[in-house]
Coordinates of C-alpha atoms and ligand atoms in Angstrom, one line a residue:
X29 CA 0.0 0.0 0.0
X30 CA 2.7 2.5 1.3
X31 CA 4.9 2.0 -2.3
X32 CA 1.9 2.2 -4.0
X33 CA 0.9 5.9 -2.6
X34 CA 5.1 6.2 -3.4
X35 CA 4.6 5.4 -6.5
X36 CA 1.1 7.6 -7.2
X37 CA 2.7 10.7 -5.5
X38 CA 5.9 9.9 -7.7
X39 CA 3.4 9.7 -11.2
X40 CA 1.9 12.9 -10.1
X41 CA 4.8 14.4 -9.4
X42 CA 6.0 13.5 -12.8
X43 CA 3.0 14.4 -14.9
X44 CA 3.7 18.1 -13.2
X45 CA 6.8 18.4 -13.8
X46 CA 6.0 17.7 -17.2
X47 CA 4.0 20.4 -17.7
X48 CA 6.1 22.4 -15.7
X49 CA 9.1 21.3 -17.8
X50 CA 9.1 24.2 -19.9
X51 CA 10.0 26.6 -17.0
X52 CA 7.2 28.7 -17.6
X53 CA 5.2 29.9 -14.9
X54 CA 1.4 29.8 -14.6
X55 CA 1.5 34.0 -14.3
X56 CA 3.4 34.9 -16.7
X57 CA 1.3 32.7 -19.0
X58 CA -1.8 34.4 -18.0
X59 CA -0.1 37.7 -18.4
X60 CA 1.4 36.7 -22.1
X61 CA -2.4 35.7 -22.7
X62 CA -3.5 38.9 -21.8
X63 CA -1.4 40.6 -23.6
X64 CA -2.0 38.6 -27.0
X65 CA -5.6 37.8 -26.6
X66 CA -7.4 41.1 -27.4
X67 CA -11.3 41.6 -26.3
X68 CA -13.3 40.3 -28.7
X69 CA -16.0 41.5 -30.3
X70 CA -17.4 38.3 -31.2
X71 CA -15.3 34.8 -31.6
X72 CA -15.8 32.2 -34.6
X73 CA -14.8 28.8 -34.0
X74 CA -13.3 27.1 -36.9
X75 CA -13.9 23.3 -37.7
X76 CA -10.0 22.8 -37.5
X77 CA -10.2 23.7 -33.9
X78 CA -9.0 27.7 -34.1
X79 CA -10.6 30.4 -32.4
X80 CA -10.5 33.1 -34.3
X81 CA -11.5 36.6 -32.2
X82 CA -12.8 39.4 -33.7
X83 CA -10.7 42.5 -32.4
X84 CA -12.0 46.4 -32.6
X85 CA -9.5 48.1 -34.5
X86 CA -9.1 50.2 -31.3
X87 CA -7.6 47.7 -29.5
X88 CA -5.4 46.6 -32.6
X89 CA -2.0 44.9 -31.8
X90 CA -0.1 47.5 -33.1
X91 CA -0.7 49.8 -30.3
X92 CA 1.0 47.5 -27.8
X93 CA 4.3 48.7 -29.6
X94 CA 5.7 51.7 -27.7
X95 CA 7.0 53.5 -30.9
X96 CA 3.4 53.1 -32.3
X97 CA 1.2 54.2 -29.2
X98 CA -0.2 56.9 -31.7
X99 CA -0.1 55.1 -34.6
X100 CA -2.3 56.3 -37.6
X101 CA -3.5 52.8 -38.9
X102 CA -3.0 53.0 -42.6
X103 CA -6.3 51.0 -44.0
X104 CA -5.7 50.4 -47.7
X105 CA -2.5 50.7 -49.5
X106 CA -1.8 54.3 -51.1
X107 CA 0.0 52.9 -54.4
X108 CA -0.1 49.5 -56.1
X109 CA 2.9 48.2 -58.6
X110 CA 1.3 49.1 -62.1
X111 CA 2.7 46.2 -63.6
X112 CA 1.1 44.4 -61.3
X113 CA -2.2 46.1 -60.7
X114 CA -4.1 43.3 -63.7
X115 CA -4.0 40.7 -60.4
X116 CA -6.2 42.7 -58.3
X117 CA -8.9 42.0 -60.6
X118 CA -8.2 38.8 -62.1
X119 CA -9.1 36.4 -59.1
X120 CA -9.3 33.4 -61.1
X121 CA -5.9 33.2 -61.7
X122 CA -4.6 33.3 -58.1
X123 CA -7.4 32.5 -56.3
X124 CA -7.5 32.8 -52.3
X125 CA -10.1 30.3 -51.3
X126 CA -11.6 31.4 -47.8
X127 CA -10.2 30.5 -44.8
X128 CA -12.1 27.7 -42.8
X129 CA -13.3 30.0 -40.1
X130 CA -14.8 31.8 -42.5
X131 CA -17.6 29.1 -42.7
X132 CA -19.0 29.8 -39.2
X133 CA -19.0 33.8 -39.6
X134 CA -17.8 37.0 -40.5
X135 CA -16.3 39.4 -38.3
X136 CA -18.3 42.4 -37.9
X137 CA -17.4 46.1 -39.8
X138 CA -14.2 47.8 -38.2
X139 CA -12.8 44.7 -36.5
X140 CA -10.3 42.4 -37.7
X141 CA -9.6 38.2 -37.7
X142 CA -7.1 37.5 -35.0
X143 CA -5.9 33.5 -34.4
X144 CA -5.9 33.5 -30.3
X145 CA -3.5 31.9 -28.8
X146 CA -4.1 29.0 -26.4
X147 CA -2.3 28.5 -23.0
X148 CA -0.8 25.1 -24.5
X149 CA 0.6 26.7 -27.4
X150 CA 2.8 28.8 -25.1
X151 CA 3.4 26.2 -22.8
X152 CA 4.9 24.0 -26.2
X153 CA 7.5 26.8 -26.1
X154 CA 10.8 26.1 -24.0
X155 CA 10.5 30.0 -22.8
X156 CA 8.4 32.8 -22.8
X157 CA 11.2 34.5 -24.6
X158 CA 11.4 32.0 -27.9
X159 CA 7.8 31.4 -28.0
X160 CA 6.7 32.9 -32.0
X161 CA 10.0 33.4 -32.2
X162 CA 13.1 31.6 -34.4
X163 CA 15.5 29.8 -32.0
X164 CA 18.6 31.7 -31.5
X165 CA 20.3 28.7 -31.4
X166 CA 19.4 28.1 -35.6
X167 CA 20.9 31.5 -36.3
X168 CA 24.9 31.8 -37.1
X169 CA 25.5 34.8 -35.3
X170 CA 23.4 34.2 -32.1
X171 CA 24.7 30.8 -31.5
X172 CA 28.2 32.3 -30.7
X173 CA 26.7 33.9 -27.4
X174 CA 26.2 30.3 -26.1
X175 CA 29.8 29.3 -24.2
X176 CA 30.9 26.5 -26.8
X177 CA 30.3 22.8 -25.4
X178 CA 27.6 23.5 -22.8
X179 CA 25.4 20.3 -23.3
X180 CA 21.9 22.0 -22.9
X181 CA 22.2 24.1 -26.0
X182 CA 20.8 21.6 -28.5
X183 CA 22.0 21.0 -32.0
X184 CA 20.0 22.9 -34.7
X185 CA 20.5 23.7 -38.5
X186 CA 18.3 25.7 -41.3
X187 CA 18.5 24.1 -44.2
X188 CA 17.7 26.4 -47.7
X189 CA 16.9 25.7 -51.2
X190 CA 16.4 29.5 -52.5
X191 CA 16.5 31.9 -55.3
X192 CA 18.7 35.0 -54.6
X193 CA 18.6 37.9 -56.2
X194 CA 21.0 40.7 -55.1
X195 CA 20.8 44.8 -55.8
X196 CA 23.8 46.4 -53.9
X197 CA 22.9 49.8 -56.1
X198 CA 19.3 49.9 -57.3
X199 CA 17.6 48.8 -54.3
X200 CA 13.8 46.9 -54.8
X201 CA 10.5 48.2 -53.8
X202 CA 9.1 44.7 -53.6
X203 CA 9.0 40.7 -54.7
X204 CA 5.9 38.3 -56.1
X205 CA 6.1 34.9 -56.5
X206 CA 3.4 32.1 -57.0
X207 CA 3.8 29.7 -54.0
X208 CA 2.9 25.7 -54.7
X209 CA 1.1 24.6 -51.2
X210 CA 2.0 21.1 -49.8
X211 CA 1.6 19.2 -46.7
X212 CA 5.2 17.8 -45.9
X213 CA 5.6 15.5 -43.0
X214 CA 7.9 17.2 -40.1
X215 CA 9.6 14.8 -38.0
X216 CA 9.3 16.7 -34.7
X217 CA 6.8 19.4 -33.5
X218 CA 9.8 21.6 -32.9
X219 CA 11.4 21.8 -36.5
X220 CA 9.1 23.1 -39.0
X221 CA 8.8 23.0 -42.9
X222 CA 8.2 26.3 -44.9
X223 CA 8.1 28.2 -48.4
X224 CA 8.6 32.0 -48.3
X225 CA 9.6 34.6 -50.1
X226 CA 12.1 37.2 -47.8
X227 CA 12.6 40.9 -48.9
X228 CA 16.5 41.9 -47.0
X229 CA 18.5 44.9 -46.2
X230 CA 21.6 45.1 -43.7
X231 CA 24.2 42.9 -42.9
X232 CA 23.6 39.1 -40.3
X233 CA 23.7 41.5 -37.2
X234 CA 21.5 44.3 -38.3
X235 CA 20.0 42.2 -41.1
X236 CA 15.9 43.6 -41.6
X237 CA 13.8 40.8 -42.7
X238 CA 10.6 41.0 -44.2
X239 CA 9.2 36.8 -44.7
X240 CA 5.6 35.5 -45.6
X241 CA 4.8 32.6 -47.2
X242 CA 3.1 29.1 -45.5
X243 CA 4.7 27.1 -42.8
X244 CA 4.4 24.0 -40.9
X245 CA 5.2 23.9 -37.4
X246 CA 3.4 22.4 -34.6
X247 CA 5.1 23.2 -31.8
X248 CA 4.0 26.7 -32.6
X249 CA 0.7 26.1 -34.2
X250 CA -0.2 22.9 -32.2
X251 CA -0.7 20.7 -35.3
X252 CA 0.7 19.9 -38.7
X253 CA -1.5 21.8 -41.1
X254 CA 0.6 24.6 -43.2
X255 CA -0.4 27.8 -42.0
X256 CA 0.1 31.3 -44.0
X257 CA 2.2 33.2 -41.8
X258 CA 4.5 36.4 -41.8
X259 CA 7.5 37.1 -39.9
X260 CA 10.0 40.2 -39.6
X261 CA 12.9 41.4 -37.7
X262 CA 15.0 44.3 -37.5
X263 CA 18.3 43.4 -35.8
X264 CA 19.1 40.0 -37.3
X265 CA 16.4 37.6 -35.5
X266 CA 18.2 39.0 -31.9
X267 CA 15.8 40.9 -30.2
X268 CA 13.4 42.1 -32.4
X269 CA 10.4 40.6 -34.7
X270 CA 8.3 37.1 -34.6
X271 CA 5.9 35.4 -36.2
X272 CA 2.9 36.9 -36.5
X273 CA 1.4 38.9 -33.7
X274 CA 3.1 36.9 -31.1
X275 CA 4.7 40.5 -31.1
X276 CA 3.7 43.7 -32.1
X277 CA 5.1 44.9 -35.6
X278 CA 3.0 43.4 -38.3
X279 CA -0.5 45.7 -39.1
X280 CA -3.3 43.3 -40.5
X281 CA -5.7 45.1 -41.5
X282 CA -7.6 42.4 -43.7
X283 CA -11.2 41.6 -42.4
X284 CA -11.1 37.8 -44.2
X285 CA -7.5 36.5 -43.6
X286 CA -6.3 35.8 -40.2
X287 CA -2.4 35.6 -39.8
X288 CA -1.6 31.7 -38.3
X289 CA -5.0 30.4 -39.7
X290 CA -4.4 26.9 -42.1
X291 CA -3.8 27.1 -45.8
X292 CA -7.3 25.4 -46.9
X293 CA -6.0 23.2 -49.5
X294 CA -2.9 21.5 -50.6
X295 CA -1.6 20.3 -53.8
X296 CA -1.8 16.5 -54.2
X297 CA 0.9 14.2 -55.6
X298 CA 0.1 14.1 -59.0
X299 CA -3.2 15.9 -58.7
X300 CA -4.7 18.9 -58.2
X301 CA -1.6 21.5 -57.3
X302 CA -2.6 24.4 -55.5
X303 CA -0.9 28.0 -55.7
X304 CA -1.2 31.0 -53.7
X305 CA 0.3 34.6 -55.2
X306 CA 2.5 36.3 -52.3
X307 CA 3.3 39.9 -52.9
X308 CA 5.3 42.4 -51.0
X309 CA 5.7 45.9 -52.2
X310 CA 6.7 49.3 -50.7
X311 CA 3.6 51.9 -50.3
X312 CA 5.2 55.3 -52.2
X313 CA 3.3 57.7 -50.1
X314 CA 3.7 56.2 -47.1
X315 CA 6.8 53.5 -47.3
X316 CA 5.1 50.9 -45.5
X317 CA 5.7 47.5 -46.7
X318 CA 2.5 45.9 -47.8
X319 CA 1.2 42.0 -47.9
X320 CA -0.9 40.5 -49.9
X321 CA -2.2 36.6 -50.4
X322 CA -3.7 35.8 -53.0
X323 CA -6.1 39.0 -54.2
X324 CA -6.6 39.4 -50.3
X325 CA -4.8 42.2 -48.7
X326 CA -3.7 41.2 -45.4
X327 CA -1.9 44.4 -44.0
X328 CA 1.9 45.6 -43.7
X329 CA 5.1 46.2 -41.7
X330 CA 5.5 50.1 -41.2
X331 CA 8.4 51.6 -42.6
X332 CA 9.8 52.8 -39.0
X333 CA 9.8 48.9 -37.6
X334 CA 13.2 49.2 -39.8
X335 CA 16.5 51.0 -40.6
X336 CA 17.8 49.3 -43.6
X337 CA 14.5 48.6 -45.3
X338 CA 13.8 51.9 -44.9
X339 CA 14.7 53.1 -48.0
X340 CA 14.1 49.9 -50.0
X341 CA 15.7 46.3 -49.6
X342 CA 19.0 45.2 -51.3
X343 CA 18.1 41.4 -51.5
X344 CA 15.1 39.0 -52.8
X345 CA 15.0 35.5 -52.0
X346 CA 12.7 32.7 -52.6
X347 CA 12.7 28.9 -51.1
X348 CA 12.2 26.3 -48.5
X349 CA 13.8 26.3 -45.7
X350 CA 13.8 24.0 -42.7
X351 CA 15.2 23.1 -39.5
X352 CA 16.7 20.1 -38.6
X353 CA 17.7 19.3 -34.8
X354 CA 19.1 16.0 -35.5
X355 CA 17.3 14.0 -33.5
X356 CA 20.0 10.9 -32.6
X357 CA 22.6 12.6 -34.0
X358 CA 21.0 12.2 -37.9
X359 CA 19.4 14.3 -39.6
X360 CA 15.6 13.8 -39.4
X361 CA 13.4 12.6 -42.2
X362 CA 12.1 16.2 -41.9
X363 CA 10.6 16.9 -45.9
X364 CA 10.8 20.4 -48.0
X365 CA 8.4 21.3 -50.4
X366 CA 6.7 17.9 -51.0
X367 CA 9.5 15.9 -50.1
X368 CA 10.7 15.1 -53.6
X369 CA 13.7 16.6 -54.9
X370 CA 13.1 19.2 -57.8
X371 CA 14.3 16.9 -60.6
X372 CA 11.0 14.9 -60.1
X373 CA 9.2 18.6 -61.7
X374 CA 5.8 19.3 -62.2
X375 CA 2.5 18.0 -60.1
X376 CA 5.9 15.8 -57.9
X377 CA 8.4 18.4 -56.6
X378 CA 6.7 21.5 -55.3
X379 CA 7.6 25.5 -56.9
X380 CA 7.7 28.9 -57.2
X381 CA 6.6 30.1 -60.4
X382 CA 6.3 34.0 -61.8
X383 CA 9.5 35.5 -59.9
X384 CA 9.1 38.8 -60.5
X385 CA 10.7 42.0 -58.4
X386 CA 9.9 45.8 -57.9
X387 CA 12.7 47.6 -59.2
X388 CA 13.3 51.2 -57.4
X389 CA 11.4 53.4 -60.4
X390 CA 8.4 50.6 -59.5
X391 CA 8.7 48.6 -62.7
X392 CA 8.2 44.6 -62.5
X393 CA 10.7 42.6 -64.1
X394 CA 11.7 39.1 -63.6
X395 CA 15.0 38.9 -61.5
X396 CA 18.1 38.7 -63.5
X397 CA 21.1 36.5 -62.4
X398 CA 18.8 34.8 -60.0
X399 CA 21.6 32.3 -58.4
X400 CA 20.4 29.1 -56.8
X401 CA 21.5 28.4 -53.3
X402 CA 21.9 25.1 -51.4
X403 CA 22.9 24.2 -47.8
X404 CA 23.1 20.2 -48.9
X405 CA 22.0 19.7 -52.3
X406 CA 21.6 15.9 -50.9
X407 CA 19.1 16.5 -48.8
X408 CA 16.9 19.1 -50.1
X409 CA 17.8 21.0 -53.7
X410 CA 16.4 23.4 -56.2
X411 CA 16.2 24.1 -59.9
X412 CA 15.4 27.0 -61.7
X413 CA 14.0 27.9 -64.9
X414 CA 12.0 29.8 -67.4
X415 CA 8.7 28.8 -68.9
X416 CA 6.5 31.3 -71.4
X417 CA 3.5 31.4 -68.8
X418 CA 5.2 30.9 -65.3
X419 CA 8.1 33.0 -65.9
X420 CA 11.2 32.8 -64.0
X421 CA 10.2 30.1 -61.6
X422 CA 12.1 27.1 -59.9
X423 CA 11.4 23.5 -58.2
X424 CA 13.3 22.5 -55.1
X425 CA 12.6 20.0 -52.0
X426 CA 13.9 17.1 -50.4
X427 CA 12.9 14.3 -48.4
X428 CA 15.7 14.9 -45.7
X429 CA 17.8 11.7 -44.5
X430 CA 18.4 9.5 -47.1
X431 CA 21.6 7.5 -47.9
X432 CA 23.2 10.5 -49.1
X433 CA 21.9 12.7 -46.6
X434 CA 22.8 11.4 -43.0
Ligands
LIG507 C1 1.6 59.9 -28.3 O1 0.9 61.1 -28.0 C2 1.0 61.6 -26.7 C3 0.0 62.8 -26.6 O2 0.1 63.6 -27.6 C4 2.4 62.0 -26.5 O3 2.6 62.4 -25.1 C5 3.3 60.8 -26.7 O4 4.7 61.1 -26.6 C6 3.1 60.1 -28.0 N1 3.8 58.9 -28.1 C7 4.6 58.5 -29.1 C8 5.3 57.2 -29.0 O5 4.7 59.2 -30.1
LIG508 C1 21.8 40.9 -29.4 O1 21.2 42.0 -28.6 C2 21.9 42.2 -27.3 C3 21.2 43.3 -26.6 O2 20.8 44.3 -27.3 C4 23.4 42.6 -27.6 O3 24.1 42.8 -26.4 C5 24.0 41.5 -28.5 O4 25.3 41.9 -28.8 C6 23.2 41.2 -29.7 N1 23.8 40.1 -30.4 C7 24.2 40.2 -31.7 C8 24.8 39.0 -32.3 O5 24.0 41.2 -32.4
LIG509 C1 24.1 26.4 -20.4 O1 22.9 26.8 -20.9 C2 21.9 26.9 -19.9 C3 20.5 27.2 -20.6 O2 20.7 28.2 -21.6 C4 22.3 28.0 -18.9 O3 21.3 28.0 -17.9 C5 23.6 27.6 -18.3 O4 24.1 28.6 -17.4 C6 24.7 27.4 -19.4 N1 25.9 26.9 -18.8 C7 27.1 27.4 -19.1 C8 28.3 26.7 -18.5 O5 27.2 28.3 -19.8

């Protein structure tokens, strides 16, 4: 009797500390709830299991930024690329079909989507501090503030198959790029699997980084569905920027598209392949840097979250990328794209298709010299091309560890 209390007390103890294990305390949950959960003026509950809150743009996320207590919400963009204006219209071609929510309401007239975010989706994250954001330990520069050898900080690479484009002297006012949707399987809920296009200025340490694009990731998200996302920084993912709204940055101003809520279909292995336009362009009245997904507009970053991108951004890129935390010392079976490698090509490998940039006069062209760029070419690759209706566009993927990728 007395071992089996030992042993109850000892189970309970246990399935604490597992909750506990993250180090994060009950308050400063509720307080980080707070803080992200805005009063709603009505909530929607989506069939995939999101709540989906209905925020007043007076309480918009934006004013939780100290720079931007008395921020002037810009509601629609002031310019729009000429060459580029034909897609507003033409929803057929990159059509946005509605997010699931979107099925059990609307949110009401001067109130915006917002995904809330559940206490276990915080308690997922080892701290408070990483939680929506990347981990320091993935990024070059960061990792070097860790004393070398101390066994806690765990192993972790970003792998890339991208386009690059670089424009040291005419800097770009913004980037477009058809992005193929897949499903790929993620070995563990703390790596994730993503296609995005990234608009740069600055140099690793003050690098300003505008990303959007579809992600999977369930250590953030709580499952494995991809999930349009957008992410920024401003001093080289150290202390500023995150995913979404986890902090304040990003303005959505869209009243259809929530930020974090699932991609509603993905392409199929030889099938149906599905395609989502992103575009990112730089306001000209206002130098905001605007979003949009498909025809939807979804809001922007505002010119003064930056210094470098200020005045327009010096690189392009386009890809995969994922994270691998080698998981008993291999690298995990974590997929890119669809998992197959790009040679496999249409309806099998998953793309980009109609690169096109913003030059600084605001002219569309396709980038020239776009160079491809690997991390292991054995483990996930890319391959780029040019085709009379989808332009400059590429392939890439991988399927991870294989017997040439270990
Ligand atoms: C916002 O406006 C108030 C009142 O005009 C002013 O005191 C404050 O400094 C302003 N804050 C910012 C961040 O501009
Ligand atoms: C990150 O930010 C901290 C605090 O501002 C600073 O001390 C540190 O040098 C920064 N790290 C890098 C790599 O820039
Ligand atoms: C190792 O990392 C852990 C967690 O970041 C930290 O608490 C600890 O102080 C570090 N140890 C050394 C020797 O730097």
């Amino acid at each position: 009797m007395a071992s089996f209390i030992v042993l109850s007390v000892l189970i309970i103890a246990m399935m604490v500390m597992g909750n506990e294990f993250s180090g994060i305390s009950d308050a400063e949950i509720d307080q980080l709830l707070k803080k992200l959960n805005k009063p709603a003026l009505k909530s929607i509950k989506s069939p995939d299991g999101d709540i989906i809150d209905c925020v007043h743009m007076k309480n918009h996320p934006i004013y939780d930024h100290p720079l931007f207590k008395n921020h002037t919400i810009q509601m629609r963009p002031s310019s729009y690329p000429e060459g580029w204006a034909n897609e507003l219209s033409d929803t057929k071609k990159q059509s946005m079909v509605a997010q699931l929510w979107t099925i059990n309401g609307k949110c009401p007239k001067n109130s915006i989507p917002i995904r809330r975010t559940k206490r276990e989706d915080i308690l997922r994250a080892k701290s408070i501090e990483i939680f929506g954001k990347k981990d320091p330990n993935s990024i070059p520069q960061l990792k070097k503030e860790n004393s070398p050898g101390n066994r806690s900080t765990h192993e972790v690479h970003i792998y890339h198959s991208i386009i690059k484009v670089n424009s040291p002297r005419q800097k770009f006012h913004g980037a477009k790029a058809g992005i193929n949707v897949w499903k790929p399987y993620v070995q563990t809920p703390r790596e994730f699997s993503l296609a995005q296009m990234w608009v740069l200025a600055g140099t690793p340490t003050t690098l300003n980084s505008i990303e959007a694009g579809w992600q999977v990731y369930q250590n953030y998200y709580g499952d494995d569905y991809p999930r349009y996302f957008a992410y920024w920084t401003a001093d080289g993912y150290n202390r500023t920027g995150c995913y979404n709204l986890r902090c304040p940055g990003f303005v959505p101003v869209s009243q259809v598209v929530a930020l974090g809520a699932a991609v509603p279909r993905v392409s199929i292995l030889d099938g149906e392949q599905d395609v989502f336009l992103t575009t990112i362009w730089k306001d000209s009245h206002t130098g905001n840097w605007w979003l949009k997904f498909g025809s939807n507009i979804i809001g922007y970053w505002p010119s003064s979250l930056f210094n470098r991108l200020q005045t327009g951004a010096t690189r392009v890129q386009w890809g995969g990328e994922i994270t691998n935390y080698k998981e008993g010392s291999q690298h995990t079976t974590t997929n890119m794209g669809s998992g197959q490698f790009a040679e496999q090509g249409f309806k099998k490998a998953s793309y980009f298709r109609n690169l096109e940039i913003l030059d600084e006069n605001d002219i569309t062209k396709p980038p020239t010299n776009p160079s491809p760029i690997m991390t292991a070419a054995n483990c996930y690759n890319i391959r780029p091309g040019i085709h009379p209706r989808d332009g400059v566009f590429f392939f890439y993927g991988g399927p991870g560890r294989n017997p040439n990728c270990i």
